[in-house]
Coordinates of C-alpha atoms in Angstrom, one line a residue:
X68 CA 111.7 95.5 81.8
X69 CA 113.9 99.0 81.6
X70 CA 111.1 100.5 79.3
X71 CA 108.5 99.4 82.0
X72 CA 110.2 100.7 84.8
X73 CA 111.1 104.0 83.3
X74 CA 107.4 104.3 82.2
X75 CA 106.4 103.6 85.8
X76 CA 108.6 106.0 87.1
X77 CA 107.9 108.5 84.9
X78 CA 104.7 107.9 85.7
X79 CA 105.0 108.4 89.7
X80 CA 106.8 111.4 89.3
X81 CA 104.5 113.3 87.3
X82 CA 101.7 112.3 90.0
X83 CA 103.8 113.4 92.8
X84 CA 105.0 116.5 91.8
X85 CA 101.6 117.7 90.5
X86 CA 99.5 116.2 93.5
X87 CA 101.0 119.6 95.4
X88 CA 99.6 121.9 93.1
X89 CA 96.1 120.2 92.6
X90 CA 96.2 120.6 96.2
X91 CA 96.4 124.4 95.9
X92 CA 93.6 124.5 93.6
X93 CA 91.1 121.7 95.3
X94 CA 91.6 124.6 98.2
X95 CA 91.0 127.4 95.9
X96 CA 87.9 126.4 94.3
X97 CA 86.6 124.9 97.8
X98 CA 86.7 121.4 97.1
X99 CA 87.2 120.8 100.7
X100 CA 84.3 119.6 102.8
X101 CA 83.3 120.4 106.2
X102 CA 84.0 117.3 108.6
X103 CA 80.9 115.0 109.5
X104 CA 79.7 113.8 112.4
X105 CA 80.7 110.2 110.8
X106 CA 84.3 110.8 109.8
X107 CA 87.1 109.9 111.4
X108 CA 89.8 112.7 110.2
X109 CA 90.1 115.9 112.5
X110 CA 90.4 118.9 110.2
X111 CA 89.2 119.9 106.4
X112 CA 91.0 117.8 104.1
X113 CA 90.9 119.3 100.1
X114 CA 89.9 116.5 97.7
X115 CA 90.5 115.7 93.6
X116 CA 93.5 114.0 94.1
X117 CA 92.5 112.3 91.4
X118 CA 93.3 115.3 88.8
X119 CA 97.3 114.8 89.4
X120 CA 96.8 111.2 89.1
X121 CA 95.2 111.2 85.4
X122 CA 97.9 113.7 84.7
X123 CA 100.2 110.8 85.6
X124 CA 97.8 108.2 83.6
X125 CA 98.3 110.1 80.7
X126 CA 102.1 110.8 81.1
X127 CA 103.1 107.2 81.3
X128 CA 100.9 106.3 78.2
X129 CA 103.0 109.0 76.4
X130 CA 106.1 108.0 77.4
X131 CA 105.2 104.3 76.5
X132 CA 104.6 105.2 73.4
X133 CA 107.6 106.4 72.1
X134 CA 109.9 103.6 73.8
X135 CA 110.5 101.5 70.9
X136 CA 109.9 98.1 73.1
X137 CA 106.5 99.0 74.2
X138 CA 105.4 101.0 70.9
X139 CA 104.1 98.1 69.6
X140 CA 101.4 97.8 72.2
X141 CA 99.7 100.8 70.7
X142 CA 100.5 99.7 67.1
X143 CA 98.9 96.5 67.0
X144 CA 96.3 97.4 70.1
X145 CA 93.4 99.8 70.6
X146 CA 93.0 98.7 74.1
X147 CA 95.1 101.7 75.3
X148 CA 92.5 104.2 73.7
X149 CA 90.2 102.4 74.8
X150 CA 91.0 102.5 78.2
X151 CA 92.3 106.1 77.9
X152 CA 88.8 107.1 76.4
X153 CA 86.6 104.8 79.2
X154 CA 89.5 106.9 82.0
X155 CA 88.7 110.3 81.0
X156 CA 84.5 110.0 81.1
X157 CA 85.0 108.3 84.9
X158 CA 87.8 111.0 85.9
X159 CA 85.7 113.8 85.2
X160 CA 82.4 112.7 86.5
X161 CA 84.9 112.2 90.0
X162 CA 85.9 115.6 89.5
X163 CA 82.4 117.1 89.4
X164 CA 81.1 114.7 92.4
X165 CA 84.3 116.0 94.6
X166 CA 83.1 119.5 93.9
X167 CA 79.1 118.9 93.6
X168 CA 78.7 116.1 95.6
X169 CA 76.6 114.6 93.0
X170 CA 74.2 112.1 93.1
X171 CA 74.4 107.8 93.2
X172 CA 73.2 107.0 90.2
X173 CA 74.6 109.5 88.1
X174 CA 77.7 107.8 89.2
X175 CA 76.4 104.4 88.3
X176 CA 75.3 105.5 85.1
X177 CA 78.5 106.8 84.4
X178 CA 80.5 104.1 85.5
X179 CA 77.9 102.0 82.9
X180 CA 78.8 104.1 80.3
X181 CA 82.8 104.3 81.1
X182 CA 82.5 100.8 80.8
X183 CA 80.4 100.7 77.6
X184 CA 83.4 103.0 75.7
X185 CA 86.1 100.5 76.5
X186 CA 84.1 97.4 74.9
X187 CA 83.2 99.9 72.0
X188 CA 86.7 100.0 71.0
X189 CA 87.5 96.4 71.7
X190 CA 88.0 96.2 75.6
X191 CA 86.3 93.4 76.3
X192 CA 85.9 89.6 77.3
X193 CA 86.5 87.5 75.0
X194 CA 86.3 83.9 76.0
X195 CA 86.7 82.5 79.7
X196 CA 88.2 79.4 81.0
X197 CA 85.9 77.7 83.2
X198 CA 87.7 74.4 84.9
X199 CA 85.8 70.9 83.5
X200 CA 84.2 72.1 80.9
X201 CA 87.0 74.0 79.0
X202 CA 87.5 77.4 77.2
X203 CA 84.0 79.3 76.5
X204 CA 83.5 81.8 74.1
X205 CA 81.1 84.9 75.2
X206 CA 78.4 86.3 72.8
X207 CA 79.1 89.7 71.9
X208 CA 76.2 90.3 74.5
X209 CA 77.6 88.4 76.9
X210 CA 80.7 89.4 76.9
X211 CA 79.4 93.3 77.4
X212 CA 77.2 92.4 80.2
X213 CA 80.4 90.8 81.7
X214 CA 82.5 93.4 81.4
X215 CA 80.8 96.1 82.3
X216 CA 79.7 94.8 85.3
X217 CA 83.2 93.6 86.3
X218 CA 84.1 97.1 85.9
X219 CA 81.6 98.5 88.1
X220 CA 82.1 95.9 90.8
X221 CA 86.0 97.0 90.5
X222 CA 84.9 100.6 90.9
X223 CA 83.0 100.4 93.5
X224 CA 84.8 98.1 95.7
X225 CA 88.0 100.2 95.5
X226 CA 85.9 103.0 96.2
X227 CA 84.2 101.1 99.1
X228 CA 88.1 100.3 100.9
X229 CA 89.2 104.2 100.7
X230 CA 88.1 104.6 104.4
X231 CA 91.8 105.4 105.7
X232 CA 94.7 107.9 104.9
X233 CA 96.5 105.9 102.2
X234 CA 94.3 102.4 102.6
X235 CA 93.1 102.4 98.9
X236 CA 95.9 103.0 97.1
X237 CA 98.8 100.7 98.5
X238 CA 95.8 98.1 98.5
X239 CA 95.4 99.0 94.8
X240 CA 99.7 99.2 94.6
X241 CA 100.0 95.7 95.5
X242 CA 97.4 94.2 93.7
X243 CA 98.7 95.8 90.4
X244 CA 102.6 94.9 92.0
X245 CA 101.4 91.1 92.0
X246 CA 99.8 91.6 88.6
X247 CA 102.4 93.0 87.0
X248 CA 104.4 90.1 87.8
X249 CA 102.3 87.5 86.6
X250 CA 101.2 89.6 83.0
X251 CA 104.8 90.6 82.5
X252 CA 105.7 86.2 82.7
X253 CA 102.6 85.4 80.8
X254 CA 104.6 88.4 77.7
X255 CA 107.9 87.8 77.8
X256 CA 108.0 84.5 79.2
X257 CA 105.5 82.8 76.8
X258 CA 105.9 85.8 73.9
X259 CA 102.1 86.3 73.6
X260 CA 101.7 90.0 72.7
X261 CA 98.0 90.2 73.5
X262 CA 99.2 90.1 77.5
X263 CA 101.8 93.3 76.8
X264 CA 98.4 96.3 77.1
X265 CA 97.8 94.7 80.4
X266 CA 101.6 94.6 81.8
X267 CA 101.6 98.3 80.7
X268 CA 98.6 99.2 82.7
X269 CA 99.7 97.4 85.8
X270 CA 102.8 99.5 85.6
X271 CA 101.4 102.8 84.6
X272 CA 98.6 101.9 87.8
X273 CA 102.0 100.8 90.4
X274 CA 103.0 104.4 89.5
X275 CA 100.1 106.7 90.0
X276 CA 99.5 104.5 93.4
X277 CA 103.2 105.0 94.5
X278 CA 103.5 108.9 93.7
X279 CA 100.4 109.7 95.2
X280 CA 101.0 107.9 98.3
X281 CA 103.5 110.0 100.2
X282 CA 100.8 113.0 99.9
X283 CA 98.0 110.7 100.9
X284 CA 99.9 108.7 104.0
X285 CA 98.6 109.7 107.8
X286 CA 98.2 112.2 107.9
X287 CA 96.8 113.0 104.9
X288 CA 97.3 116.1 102.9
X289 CA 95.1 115.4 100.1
X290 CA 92.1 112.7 99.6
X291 CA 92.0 111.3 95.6
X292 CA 88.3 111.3 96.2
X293 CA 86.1 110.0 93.7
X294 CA 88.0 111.0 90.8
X295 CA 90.9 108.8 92.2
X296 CA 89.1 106.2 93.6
X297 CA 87.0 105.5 90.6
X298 CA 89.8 106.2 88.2
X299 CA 92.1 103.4 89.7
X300 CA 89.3 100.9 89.8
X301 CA 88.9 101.3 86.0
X302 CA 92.3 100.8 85.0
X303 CA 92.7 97.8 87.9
X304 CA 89.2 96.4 86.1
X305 CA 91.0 97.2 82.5
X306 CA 93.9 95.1 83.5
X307 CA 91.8 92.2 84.6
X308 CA 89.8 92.5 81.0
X309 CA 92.4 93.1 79.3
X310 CA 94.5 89.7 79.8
X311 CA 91.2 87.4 80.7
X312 CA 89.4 87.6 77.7
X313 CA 91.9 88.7 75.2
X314 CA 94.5 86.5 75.8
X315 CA 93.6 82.6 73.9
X316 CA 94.2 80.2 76.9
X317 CA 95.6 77.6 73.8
X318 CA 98.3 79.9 73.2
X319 CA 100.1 79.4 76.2
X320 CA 100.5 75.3 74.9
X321 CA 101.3 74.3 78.6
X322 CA 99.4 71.2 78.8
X323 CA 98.4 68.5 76.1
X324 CA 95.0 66.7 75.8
X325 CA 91.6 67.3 75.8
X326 CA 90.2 71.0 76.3
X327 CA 88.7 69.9 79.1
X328 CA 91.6 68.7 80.8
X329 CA 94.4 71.0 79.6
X330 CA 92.0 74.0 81.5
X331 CA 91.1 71.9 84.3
X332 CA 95.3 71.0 84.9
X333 CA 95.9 74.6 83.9
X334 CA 93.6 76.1 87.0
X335 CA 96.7 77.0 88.8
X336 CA 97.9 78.7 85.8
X337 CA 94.9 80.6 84.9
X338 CA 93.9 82.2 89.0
X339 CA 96.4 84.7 88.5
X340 CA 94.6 86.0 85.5
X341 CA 91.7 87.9 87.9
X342 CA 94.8 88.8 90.0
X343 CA 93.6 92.5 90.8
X344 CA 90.4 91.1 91.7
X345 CA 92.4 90.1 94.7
X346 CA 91.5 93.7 95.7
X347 CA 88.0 93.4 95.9
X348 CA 88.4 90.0 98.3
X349 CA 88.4 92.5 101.5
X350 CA 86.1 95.4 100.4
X351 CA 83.9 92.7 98.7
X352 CA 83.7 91.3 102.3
X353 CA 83.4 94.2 103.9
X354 CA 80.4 94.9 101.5
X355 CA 78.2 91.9 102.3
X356 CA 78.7 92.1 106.0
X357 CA 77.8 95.7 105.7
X358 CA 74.0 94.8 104.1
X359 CA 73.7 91.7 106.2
X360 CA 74.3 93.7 109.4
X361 CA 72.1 97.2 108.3
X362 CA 69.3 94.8 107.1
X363 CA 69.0 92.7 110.0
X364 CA 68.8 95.8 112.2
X365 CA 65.8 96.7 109.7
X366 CA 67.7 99.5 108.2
X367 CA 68.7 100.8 104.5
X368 CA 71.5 98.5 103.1
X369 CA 73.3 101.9 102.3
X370 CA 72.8 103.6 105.8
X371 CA 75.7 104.9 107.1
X372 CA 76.8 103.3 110.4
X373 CA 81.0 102.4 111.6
X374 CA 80.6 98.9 111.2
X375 CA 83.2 98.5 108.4
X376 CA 86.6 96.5 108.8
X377 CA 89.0 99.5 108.9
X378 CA 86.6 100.8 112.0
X379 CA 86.8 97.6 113.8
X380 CA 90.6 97.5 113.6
X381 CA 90.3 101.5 115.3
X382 CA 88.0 100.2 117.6
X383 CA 89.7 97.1 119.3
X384 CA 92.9 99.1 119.6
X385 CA 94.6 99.5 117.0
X386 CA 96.3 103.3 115.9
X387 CA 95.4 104.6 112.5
X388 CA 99.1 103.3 110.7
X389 CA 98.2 100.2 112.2
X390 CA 95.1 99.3 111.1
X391 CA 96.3 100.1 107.2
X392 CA 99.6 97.8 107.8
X393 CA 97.7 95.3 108.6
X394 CA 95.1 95.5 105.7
X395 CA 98.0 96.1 103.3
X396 CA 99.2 92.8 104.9
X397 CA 96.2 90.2 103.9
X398 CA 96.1 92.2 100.2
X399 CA 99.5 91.4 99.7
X400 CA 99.0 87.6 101.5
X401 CA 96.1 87.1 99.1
X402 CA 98.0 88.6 96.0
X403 CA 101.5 87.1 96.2
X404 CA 99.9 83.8 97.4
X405 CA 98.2 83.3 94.5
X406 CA 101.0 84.2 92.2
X407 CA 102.9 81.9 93.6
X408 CA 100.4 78.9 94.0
X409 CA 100.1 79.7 90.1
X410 CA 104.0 79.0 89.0
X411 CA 104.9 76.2 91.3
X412 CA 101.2 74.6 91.9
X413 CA 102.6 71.6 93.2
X414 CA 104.8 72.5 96.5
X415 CA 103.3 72.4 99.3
X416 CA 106.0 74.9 100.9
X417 CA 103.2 77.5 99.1
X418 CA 100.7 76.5 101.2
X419 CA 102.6 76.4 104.6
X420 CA 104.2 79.1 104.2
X421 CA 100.6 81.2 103.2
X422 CA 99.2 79.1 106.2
X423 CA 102.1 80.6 108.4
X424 CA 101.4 84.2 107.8
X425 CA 97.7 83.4 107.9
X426 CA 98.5 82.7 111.6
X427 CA 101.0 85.6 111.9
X428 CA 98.3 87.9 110.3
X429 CA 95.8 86.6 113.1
X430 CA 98.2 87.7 115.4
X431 CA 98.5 90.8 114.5
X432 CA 95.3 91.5 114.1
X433 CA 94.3 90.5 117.7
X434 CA 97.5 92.4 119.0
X435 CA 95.5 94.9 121.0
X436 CA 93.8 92.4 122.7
X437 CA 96.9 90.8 124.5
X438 CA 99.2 93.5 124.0
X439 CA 102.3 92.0 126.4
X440 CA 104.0 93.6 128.7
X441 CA 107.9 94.0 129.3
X442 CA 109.6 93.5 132.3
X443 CA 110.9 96.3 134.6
X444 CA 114.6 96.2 133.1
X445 CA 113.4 96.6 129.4
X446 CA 110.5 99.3 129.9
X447 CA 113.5 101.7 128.9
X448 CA 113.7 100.1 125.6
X449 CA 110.6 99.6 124.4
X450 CA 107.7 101.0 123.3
X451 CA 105.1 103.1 126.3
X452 CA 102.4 100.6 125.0
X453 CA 104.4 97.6 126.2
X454 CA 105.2 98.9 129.6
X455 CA 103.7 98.1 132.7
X456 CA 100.9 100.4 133.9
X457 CA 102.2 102.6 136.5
X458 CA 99.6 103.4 139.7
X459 CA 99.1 106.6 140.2
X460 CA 100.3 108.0 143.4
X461 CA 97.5 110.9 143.3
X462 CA 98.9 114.4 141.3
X463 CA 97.4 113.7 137.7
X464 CA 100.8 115.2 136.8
X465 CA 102.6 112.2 138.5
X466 CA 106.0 111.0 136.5
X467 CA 104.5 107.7 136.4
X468 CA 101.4 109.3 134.5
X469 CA 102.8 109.2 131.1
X470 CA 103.4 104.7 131.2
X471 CA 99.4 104.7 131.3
X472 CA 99.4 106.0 127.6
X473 CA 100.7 105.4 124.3
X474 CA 102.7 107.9 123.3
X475 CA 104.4 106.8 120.3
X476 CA 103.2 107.4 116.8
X477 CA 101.0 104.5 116.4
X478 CA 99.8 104.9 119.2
X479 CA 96.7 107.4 118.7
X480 CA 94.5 104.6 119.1
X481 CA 92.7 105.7 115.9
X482 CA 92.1 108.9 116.3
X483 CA 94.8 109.6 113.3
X484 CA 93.3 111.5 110.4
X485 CA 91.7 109.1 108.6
X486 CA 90.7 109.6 104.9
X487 CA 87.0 108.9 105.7
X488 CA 86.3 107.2 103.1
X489 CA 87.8 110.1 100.7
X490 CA 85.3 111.9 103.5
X491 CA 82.7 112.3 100.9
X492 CA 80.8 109.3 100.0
X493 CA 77.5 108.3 102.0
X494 CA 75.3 107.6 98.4
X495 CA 75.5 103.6 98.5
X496 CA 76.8 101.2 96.3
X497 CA 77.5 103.6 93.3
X498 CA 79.3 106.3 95.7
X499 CA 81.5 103.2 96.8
X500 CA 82.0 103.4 100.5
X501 CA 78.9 104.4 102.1
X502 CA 79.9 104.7 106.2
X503 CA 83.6 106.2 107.0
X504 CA 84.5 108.0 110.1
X505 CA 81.9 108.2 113.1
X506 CA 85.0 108.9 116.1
X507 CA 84.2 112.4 118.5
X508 CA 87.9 112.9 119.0
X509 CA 89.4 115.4 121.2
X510 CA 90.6 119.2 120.5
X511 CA 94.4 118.7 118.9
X512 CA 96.6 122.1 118.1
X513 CA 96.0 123.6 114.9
X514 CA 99.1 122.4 112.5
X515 CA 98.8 118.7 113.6
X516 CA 99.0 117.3 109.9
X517 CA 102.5 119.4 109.6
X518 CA 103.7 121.6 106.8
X519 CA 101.4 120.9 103.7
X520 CA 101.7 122.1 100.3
X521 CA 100.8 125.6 101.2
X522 CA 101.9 126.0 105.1
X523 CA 100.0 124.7 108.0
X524 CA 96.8 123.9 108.6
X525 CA 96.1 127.0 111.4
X526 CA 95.3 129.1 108.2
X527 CA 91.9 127.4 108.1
X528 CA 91.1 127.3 111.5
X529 CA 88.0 129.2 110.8
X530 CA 87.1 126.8 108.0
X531 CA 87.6 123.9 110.4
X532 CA 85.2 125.0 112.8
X533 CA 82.3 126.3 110.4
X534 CA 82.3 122.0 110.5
X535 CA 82.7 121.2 113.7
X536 CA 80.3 119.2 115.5
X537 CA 78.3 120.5 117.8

């Protein structure tokens, strides 16, 4: 566990100290886009993000392999290579979109092919455990076709959920937090070695999330962009490969009997396995509510509109830090719910507790809604959004004025400066997601972000309106 934790944060340091840097350059070589009419962040943000976080990919698969514990995993495994090899062809085609702009299916083709390098070096599924019928082993075909669209899916739904400052990668933090857990018990707590590539990614993926996140929280300083966004979907997919079809459901010798019971009693043991496909449970959803709605209005399933879950939360109320608390919220309810349905499957405490934040998740999602209101005595105490609204006695300047407003820091009522989707992708499925942003927001005082990696923000003023809306 120390080699694992030292190789994650090695792995979040080298991320956060070079995310200021590629911040520097992404504003040197322009890779900064003018704002759109559809997003929801207020000033020029630069991109590539991504470019410190394959820094950090490759950092942590150095260190890893020259700790003695975790050496082995290289040793007896390509699937490293592999994934280092499949990580390289996506990060660079993200680099050239966040700079080109280029178009959807270049992307999807080279997603296809990122994929395709990975199962040429032995990245690939295997055999899958299907409840009532037992373990099934894949064709060579089959198990391609598999992978590679799993990896895609991954891709693309990660990319679809960056639509907020920080959403995508504490969404993709937890996931690979959760994972971790559960791939690091199937290693060490059953000694199967094939599960160790897989507990190394999940920590080498925990780190590149966690050391680019305080550069990527509202308000953001940097986007990833598509070189980030797609980059952590591969290794999130690689993870999911990596320990579903490689490792022999037989070998964890948990249940006796037939095949076909042993895999139907070992269901609880075996959910965890897609684990950071927990991810794509809320983009996924996000995704088919998004075609429904544009084609039953008779448009283009990848028209941009402000339909999407993260808009909603903006829209009923809540501020930008909100709305991304309370998506990181159901990730990690979905997550840490199933890892722990999978190791005690029979108490029902699980399931009332996971029923119990279900409720409080409801709550807090329909907070806005019913926002209460303190009494007289406590309005000194609390926060302006819980106090009564005063009536104003005539001067708009009246002292009373200020209880008609949230004034706190969550309470911009979305108006924060949203990532927008990594504020570049409007290209469909293959750009990920297809509709961020769409708020008019009012004039704010150059600087608003804070200091930055090179100073404040009133050095671009000029950029910032050469993309302002008209």
């Amino acid at each position: 566990m120390r080699d694992y934790l030292l190789t994650l944060c090695v792995t979040a340091a080298v991320t956060y100290l070079l995310t200021g840097p590629v911040r520097k350059f992404a504003i040197a070589t322009g890779a900064m886009p003018e704002i759109r009419a559809r997003d929801v962040h207020r000033e020029p943000t630069p991109r590539l993000g991504g470019i410190a976080m394959f820094f950090g990919l490759c950092a942590g698969l150095l260190v890893a392999d020259h700790l003695q514990n975790l050496n082995n995993v290289f040793e007896l495994s390509n699937e490293p290579r592999a994934l280092l090899s499949g990580a390289a062809l996506i990060w660079l085609i993200g680099v050239l979109d966040d700079k080109f702009e280029l178009d959807a299916l270049i992307k999807l083709g080279a997603q296809m092919i990122s994929a395709g390098v990975m199962v040429m070096q032995g990245l690939t599924i295997l055999w899958l455990p299907i409840p009532g019928v037992g373990t099934v082993a894949l064709t060579q075909w089959q198990g391609t076709l598999l992978t590679v669209a799993l990896v895609v899916l991954t891709i693309n739904a990660v990319n679809f959920v960056d639509g907020l400052d920080g959403l995508a990668a504490g969404m993709v933090c937890i996931a690979a937090a959760a994972f971790f857990l559960y791939a690091y018990r199937i290693w060490f707590g059953y000694t199967i070695e094939a599960a160790a590539p897989a507990t190394l990614f999940a920590a080498i993926l925990m780190g590149m999330c966690l050391g680019f996140l305080p550069h990527n929280m509202h308000p953001a300083r940097i986007f990833m962009g598509d070189s980030g966004s797609m980059l952590i979907g591969l290794i999130l997919a690689a993870s999911a490969i990596s320990i579903t079809g490689q490792v022999d459901p037989d070998a964890l010798k948990i249940f006796a009997g037939s095949t076909k019971a042993a895999t139907h009693a070992a269901l609880p043991v075996f959910i965890p396995l897609v684990l950071p496909l927990t991810v794509i449970a809320i983009p996924m959803a996000d995704l088919v509510l998004a075609i429904v709605r544009r084609t039953w209005k008779g448009q283009s399933p990848f028209a941009a509109d402000r339909g999407h879950l993260h808009h909603r939360l903006l829209e009923i109320g809540h501020s930008h830090s909100r709305a991304v608390l309370i998506m990181y919220f159901w990730s990690a309810l979905i997550a840490f719910g199933t890892l722990a349905y999978s190791v005690h499957s029979t108490s029902m405490w699980i399931v009332l507790v996971v029923v119990l934040l279900s409720a409080v998740g409801l709550v807090l999602l329909l907070l806005p809604r019913f926002t209460p209101r303190a009494p007289r005595w406590a309005e000194a105490v609390v926060p302006p959004r819980y106090r009564r609204r005063a009536v104003r006695g005539g001067a708009a300047g009246s002292a009373d004025a200020p209880l008609d407003h949230e004034s706190d820091d969550e309470g911009d009522g979305g108006n924060g400066g949203a990532n927008g989707g990594d504020d570049e992708h409007a290209h469909g499925l293959a750009d990920g997601t297809d509709a961020e942003g769409g708020r008019e927001h009012e004039a704010v005082p150059a600087g608003v972000n804070g200091a930055t990696a090179i100073g404040h923000r009133s050095r671009f003023t000029g950029r910032s309106k050469a993309g302002a809306r008209g």
